[in-house]
Coordinates of N, CA and C in Angstrom, one line a residue:
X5 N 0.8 -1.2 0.0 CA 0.0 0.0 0.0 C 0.9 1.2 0.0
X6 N 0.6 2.1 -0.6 CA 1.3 3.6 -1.1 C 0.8 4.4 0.0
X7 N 1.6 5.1 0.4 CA 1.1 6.0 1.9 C 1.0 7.5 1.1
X8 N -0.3 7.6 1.8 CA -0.8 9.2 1.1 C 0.0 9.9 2.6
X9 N 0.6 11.5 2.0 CA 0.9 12.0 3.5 C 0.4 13.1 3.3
X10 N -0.5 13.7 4.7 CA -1.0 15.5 4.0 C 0.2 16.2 5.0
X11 N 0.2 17.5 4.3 CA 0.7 18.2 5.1 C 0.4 19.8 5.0
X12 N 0.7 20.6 5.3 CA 1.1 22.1 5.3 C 2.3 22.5 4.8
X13 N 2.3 23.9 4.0 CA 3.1 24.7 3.8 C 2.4 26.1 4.3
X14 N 3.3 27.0 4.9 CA 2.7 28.4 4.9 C 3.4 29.1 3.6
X15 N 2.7 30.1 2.9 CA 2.7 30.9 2.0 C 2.1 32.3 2.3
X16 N 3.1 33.1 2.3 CA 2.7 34.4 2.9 C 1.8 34.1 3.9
X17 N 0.9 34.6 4.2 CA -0.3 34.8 5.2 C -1.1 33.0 5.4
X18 N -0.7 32.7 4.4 CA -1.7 31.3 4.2 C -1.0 29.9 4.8
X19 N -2.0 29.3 5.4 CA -1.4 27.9 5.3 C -2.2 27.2 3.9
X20 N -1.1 26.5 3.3 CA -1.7 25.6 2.2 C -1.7 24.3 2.4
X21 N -2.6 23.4 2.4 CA -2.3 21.9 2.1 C -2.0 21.5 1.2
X22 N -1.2 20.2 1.5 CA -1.2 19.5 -0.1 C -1.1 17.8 0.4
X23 N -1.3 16.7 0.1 CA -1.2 15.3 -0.5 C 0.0 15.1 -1.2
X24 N 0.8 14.2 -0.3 CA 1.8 13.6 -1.2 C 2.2 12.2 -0.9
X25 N 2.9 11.7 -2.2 CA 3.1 10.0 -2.3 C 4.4 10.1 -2.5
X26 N 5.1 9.2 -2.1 CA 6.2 8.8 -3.2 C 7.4 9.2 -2.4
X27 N 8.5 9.1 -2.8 CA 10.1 10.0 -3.1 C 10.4 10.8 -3.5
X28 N 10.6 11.8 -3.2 CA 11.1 13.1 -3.4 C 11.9 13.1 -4.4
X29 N 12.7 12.2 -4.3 CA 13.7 12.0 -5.4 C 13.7 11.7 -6.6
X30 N 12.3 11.2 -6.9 CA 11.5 10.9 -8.0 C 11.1 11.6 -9.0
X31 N 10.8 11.7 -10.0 CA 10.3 12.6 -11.0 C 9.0 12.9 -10.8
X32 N 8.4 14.3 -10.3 CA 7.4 14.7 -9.8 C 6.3 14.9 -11.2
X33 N 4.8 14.9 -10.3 CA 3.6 15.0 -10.9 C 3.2 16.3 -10.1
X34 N 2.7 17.0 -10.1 CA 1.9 18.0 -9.2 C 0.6 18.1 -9.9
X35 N -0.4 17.9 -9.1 CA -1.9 17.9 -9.6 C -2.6 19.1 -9.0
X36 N -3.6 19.8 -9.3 CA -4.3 21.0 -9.5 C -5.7 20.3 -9.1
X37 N -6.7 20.9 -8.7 CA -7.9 20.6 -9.1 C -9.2 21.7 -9.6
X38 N -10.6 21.5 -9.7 CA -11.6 22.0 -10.5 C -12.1 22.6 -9.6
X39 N -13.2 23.3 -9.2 CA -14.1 24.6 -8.4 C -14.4 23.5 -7.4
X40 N -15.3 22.5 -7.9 CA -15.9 21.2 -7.4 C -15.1 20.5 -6.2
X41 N -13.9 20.5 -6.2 CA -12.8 19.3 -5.8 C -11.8 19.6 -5.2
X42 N -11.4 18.9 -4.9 CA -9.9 19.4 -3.6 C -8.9 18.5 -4.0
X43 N -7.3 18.4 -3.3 CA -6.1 17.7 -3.4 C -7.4 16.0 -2.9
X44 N -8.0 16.0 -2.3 CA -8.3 14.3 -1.7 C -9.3 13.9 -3.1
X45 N -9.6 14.5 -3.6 CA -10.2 13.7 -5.3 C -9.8 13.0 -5.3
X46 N -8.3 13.8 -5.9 CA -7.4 12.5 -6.6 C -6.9 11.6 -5.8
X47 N -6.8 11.3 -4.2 CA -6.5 10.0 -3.2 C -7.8 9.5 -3.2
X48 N -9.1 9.7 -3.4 CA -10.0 9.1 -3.5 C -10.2 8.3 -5.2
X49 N -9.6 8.8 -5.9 CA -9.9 7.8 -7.2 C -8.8 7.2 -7.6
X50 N -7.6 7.2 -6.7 CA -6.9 6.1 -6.8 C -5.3 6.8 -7.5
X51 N -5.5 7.7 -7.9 CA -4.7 8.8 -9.1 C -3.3 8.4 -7.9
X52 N -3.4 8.8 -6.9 CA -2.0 9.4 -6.1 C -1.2 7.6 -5.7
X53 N -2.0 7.0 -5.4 CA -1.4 5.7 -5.5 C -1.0 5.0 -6.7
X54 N -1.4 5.4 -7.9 CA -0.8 4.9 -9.3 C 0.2 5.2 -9.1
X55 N 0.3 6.7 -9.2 CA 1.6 7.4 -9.3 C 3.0 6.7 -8.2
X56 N 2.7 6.4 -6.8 CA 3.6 6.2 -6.3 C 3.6 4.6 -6.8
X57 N 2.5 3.9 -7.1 CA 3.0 2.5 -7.3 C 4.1 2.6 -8.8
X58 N 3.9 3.2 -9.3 CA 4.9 3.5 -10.5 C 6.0 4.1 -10.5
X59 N 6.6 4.7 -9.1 CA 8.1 5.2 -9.1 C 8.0 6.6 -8.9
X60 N 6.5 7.1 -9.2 CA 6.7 8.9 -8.8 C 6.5 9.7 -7.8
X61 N 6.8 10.8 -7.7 CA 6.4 11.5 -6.6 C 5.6 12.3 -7.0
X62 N 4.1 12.3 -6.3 CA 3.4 13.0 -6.8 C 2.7 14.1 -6.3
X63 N 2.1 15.4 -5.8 CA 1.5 16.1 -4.9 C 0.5 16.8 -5.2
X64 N -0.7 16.5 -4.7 CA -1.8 17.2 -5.0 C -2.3 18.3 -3.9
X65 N -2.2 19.7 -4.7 CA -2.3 20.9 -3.8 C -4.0 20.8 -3.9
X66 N -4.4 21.7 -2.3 CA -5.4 22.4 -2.2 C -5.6 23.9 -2.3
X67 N -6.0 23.9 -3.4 CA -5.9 25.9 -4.0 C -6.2 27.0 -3.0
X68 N -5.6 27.9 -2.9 CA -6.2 28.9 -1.8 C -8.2 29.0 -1.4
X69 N -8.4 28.5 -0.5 CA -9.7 29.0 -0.5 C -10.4 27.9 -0.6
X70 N -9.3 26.1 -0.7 CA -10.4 25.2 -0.8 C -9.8 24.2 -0.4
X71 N -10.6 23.1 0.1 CA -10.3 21.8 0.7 C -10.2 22.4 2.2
X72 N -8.5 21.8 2.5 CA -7.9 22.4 3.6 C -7.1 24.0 4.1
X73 N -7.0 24.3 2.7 CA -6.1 25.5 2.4 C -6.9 26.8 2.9
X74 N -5.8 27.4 3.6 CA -6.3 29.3 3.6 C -6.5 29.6 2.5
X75 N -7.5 30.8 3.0 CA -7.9 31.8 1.7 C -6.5 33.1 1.5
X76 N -6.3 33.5 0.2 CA -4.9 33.8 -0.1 C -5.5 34.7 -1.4
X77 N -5.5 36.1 -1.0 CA -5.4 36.7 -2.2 C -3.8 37.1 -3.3
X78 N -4.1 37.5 -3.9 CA -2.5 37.8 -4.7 C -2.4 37.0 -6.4
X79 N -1.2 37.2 -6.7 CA -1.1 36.7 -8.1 C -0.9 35.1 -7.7
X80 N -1.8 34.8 -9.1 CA -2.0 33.4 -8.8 C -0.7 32.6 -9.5
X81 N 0.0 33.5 -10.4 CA 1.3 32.7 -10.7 C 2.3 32.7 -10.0
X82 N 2.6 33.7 -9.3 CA 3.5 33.7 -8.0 C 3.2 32.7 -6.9
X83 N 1.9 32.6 -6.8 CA 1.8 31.5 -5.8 C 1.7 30.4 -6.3
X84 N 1.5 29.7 -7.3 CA 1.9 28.3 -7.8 C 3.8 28.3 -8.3
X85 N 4.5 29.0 -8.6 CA 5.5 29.4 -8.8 C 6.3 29.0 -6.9
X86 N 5.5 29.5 -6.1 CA 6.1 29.7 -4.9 C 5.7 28.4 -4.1
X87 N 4.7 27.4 -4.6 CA 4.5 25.9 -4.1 C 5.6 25.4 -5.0
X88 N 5.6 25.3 -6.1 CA 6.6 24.3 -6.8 C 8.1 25.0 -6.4
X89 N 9.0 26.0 -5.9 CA 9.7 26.4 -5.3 C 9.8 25.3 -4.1
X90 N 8.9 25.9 -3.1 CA 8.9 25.8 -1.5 C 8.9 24.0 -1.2
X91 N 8.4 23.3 -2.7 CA 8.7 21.7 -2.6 C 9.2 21.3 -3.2
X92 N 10.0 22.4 -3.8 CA 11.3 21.5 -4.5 C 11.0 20.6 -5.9
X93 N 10.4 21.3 -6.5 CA 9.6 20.3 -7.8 C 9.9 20.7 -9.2
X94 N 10.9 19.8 -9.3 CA 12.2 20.8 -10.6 C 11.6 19.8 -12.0
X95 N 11.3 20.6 -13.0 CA 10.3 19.6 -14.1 C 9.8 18.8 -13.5
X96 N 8.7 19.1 -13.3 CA 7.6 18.1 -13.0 C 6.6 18.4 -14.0
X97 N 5.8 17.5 -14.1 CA 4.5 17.5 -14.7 C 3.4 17.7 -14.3
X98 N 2.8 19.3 -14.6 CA 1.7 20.0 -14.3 C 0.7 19.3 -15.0
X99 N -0.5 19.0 -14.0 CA -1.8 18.4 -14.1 C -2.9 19.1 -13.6
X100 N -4.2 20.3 -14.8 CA -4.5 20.9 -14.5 C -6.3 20.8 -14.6
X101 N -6.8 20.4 -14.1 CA -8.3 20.2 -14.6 C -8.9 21.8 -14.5
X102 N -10.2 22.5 -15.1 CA -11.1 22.9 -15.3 C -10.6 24.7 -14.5
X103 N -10.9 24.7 -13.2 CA -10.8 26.1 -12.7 C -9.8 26.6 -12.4
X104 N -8.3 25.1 -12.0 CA -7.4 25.6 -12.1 C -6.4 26.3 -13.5
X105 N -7.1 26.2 -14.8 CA -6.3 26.5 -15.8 C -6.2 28.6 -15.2
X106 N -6.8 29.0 -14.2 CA -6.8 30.2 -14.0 C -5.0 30.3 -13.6
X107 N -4.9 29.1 -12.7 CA -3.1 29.4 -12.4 C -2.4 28.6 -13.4
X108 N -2.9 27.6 -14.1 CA -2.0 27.0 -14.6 C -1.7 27.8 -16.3
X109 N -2.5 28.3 -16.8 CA -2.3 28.5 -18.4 C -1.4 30.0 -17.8
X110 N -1.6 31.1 -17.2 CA -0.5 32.2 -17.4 C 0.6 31.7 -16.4
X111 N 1.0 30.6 -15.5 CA 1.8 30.2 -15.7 C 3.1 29.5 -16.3
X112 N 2.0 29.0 -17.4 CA 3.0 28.2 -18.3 C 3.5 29.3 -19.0
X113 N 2.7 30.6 -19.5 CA 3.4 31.6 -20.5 C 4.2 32.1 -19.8
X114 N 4.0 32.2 -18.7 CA 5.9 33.0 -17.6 C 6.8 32.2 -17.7
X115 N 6.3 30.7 -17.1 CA 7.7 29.8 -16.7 C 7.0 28.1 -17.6
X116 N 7.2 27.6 -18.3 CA 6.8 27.0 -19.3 C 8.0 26.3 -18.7
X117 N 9.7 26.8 -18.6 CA 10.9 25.9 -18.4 C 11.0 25.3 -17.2
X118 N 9.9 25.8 -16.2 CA 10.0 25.0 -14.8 C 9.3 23.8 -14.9
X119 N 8.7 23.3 -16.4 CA 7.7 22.1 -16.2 C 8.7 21.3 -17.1
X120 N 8.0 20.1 -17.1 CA 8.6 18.6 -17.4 C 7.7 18.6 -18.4
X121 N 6.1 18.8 -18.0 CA 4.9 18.8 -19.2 C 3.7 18.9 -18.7
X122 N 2.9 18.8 -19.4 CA 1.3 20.0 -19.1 C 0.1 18.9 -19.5
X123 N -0.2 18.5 -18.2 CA -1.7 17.5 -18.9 C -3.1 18.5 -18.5
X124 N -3.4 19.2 -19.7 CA -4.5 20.0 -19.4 C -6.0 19.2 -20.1
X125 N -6.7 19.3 -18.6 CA -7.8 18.6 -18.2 C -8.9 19.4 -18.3
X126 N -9.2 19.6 -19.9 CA -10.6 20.9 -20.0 C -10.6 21.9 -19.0
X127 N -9.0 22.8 -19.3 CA -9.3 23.8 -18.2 C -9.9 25.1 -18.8
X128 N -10.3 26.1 -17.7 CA -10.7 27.5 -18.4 C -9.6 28.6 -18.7
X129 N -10.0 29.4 -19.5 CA -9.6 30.3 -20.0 C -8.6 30.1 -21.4
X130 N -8.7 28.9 -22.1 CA -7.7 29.0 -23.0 C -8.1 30.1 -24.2
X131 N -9.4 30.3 -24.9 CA -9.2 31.5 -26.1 C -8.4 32.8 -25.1
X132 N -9.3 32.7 -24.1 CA -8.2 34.4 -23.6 C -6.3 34.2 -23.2
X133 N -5.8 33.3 -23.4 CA -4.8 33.1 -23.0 C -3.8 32.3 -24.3
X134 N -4.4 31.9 -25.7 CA -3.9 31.1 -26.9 C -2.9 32.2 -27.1
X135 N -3.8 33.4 -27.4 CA -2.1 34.2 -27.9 C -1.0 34.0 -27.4
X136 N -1.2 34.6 -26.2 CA 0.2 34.1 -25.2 C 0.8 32.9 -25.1
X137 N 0.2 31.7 -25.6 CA 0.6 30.8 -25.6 C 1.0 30.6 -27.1
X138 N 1.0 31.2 -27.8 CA 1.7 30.6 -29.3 C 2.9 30.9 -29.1
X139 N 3.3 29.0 -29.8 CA 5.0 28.6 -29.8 C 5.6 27.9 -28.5
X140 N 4.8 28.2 -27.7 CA 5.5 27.5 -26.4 C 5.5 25.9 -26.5
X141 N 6.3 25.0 -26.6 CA 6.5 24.0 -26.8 C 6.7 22.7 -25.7
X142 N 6.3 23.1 -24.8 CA 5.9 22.3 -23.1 C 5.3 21.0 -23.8
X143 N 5.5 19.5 -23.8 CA 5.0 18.7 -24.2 C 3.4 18.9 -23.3
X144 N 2.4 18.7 -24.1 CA 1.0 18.9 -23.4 C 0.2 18.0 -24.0
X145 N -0.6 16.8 -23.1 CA -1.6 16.2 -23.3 C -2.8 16.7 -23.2
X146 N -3.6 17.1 -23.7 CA -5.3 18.1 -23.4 C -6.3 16.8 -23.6
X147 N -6.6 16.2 -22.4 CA -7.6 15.5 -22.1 C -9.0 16.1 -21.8
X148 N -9.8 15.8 -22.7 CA -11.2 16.1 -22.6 C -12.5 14.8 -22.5
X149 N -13.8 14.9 -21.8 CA -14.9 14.1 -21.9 C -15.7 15.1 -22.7
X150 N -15.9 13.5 -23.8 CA -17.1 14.1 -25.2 C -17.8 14.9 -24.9
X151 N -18.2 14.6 -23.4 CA -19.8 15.1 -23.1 C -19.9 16.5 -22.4
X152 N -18.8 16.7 -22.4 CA -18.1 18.0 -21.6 C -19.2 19.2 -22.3
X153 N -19.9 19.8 -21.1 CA -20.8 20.9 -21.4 C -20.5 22.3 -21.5
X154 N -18.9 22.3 -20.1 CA -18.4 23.3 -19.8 C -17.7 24.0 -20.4
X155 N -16.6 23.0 -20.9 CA -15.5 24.2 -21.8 C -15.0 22.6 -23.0
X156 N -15.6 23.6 -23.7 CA -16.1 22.7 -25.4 C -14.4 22.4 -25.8
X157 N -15.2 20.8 -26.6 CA -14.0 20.4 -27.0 C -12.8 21.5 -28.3
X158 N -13.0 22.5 -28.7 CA -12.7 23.5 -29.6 C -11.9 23.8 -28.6
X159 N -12.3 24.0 -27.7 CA -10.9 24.8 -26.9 C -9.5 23.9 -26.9
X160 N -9.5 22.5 -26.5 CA -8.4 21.4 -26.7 C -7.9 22.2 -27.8
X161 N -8.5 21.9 -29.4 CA -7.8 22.4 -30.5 C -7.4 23.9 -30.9
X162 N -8.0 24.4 -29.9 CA -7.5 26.3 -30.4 C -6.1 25.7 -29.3
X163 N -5.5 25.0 -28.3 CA -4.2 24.5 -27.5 C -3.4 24.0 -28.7
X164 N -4.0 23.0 -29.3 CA -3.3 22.4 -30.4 C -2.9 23.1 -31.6
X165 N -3.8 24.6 -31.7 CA -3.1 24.9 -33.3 C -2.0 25.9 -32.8
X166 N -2.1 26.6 -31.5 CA -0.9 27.7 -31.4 C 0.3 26.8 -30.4
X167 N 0.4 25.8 -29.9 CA 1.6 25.2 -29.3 C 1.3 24.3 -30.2
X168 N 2.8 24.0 -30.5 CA 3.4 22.9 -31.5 C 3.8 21.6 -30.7
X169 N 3.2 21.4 -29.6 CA 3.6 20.0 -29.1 C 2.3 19.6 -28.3
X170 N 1.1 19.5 -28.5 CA -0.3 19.0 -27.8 C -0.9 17.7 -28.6
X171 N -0.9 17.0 -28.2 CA -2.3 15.7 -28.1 C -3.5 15.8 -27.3
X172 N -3.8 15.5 -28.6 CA -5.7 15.6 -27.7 C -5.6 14.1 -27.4
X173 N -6.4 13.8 -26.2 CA -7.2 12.3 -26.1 C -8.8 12.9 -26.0
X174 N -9.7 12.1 -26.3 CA -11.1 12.5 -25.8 C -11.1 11.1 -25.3
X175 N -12.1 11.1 -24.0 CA -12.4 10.6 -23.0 C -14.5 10.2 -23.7
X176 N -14.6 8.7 -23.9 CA -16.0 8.5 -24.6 C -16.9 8.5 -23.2
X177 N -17.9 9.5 -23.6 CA -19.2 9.1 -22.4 C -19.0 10.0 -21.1
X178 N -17.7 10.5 -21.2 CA -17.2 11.5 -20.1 C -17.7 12.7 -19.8
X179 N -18.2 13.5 -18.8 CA -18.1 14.5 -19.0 C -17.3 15.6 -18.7
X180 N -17.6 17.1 -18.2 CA -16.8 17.8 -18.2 C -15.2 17.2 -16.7
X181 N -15.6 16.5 -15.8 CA -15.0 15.7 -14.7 C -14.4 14.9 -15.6
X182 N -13.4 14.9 -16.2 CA -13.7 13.3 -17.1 C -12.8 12.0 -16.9
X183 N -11.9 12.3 -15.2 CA -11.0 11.6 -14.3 C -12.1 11.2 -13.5
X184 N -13.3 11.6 -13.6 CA -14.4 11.2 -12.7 C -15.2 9.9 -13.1
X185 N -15.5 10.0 -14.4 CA -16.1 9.2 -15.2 C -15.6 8.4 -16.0
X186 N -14.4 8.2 -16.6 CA -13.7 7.5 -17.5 C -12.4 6.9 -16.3
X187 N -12.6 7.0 -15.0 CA -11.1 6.6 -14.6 C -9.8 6.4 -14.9
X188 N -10.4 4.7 -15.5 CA -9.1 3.9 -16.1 C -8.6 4.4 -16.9
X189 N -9.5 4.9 -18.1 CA -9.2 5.5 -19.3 C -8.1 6.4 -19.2
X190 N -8.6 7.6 -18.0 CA -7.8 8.8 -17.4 C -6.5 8.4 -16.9
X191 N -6.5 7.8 -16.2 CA -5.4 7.2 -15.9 C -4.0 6.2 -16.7
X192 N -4.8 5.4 -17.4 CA -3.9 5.0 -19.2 C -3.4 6.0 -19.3
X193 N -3.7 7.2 -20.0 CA -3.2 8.1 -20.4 C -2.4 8.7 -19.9
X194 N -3.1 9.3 -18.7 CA -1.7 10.4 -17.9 C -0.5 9.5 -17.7
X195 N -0.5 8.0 -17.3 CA 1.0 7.2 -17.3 C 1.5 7.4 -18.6
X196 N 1.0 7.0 -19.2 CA 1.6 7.1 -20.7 C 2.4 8.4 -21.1
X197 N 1.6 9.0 -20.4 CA 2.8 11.1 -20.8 C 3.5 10.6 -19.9
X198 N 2.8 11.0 -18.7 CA 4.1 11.2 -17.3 C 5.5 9.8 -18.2
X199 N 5.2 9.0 -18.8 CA 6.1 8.2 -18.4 C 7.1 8.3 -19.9
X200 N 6.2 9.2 -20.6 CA 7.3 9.2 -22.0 C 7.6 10.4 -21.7
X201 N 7.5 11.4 -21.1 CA 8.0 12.6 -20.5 C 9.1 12.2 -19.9
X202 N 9.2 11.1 -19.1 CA 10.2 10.6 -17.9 C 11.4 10.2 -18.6
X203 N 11.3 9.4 -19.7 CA 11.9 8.8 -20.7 C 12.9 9.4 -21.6
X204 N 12.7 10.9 -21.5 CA 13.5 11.8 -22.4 C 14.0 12.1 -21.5
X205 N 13.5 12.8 -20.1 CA 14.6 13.6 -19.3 C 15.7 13.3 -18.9

């Protein structure tokens, strides 16, 4: 059995939680989650135990204002900038579902070189954010469910036409959660990056 460990970080004024598996020494995953959901999702659907049964270190934060975490106003790229810092998470592979694309998409256009690679999970704001992102070349998987109401499959491909390195997978029967409903499926896949990501570095 894979030991989930929570813990704390403070951040400025905030304490933040986060979920972690694995060895530090390992080639990290850092997971995000949606409006809906917290870092324990992903220990509840099994996600953070793949990861360590496979050799990685993985850590799923709880975003200011949810789960366990203080509420934390301020720039949201400095404070994901200042978690992956404060735990030491040198290319790792950012995993971003739905409300977190608010931190994750303008911080890939700052620091794109601090990631390993980008599994974006039907997050928001990509038309406001494609310009800024043309050319950035971050290996990126854009996992979407067909059935996704929220943020339409056209968004995956407006990722795909201005970065020169995205795969789409669609997720059949899924909807906008689509790690919720497709599991296994979800999970096939993110190994499959994380692990050909792992393979070059």
């Amino acid at each position: 059995m894979t030991k989930v460990l929570s813990h704390f970080i403070q951040i400025k004024e905030a304490k933040i939680h986060f979920l972690e598996v694995g060895n530090s020494q390992n080639p990290s995953v850092l997971f995000l989650h949606g409006a809906s959901f917290k870092a324990e999702t992903w220990q509840e659907i099994g996600t953070l135990e793949l990861m360590g049964q496979n050799q990685y270190h993985a850590i799923a934060v709880d975003l200011p204002g949810y789960g366990k975490s203080q509420s934390l106003s301020g720039n949201r790229v400095e404070l994901l900038l200042e978690i992956i810092d404060h735990l030491n998470l040198s290319g790792c592979v950012l995993v971003s579902p739905s409300m977190s694309g608010n931190y994750s998409l303008p911080f890939i256009v700052q620091h794109s070189d601090r990631l390993g690679g980008f599994v974006a999970v039907a997050p928001v704001g990509i038309p406001q954010m494609v310009e800024h992102l043309q050319g950035i070349s971050l290996p990126t998987l854009a996992i979407w469910g067909s059935n996704d109401r929220i943020v339409p499959l056209d968004h995956a491909k407006l990722l795909q036409q201005f970065m020169p390195n995205v795969q789409i997978v669609i997720l059949e029967q899924a909807g906008h959660a689509c790690y919720m409903k497709a599991t296994p499926k979800f999970h096939e896949h993110l190994m499959e990056f994380v692990n050909r990501i792992n393979s070059h570095s």
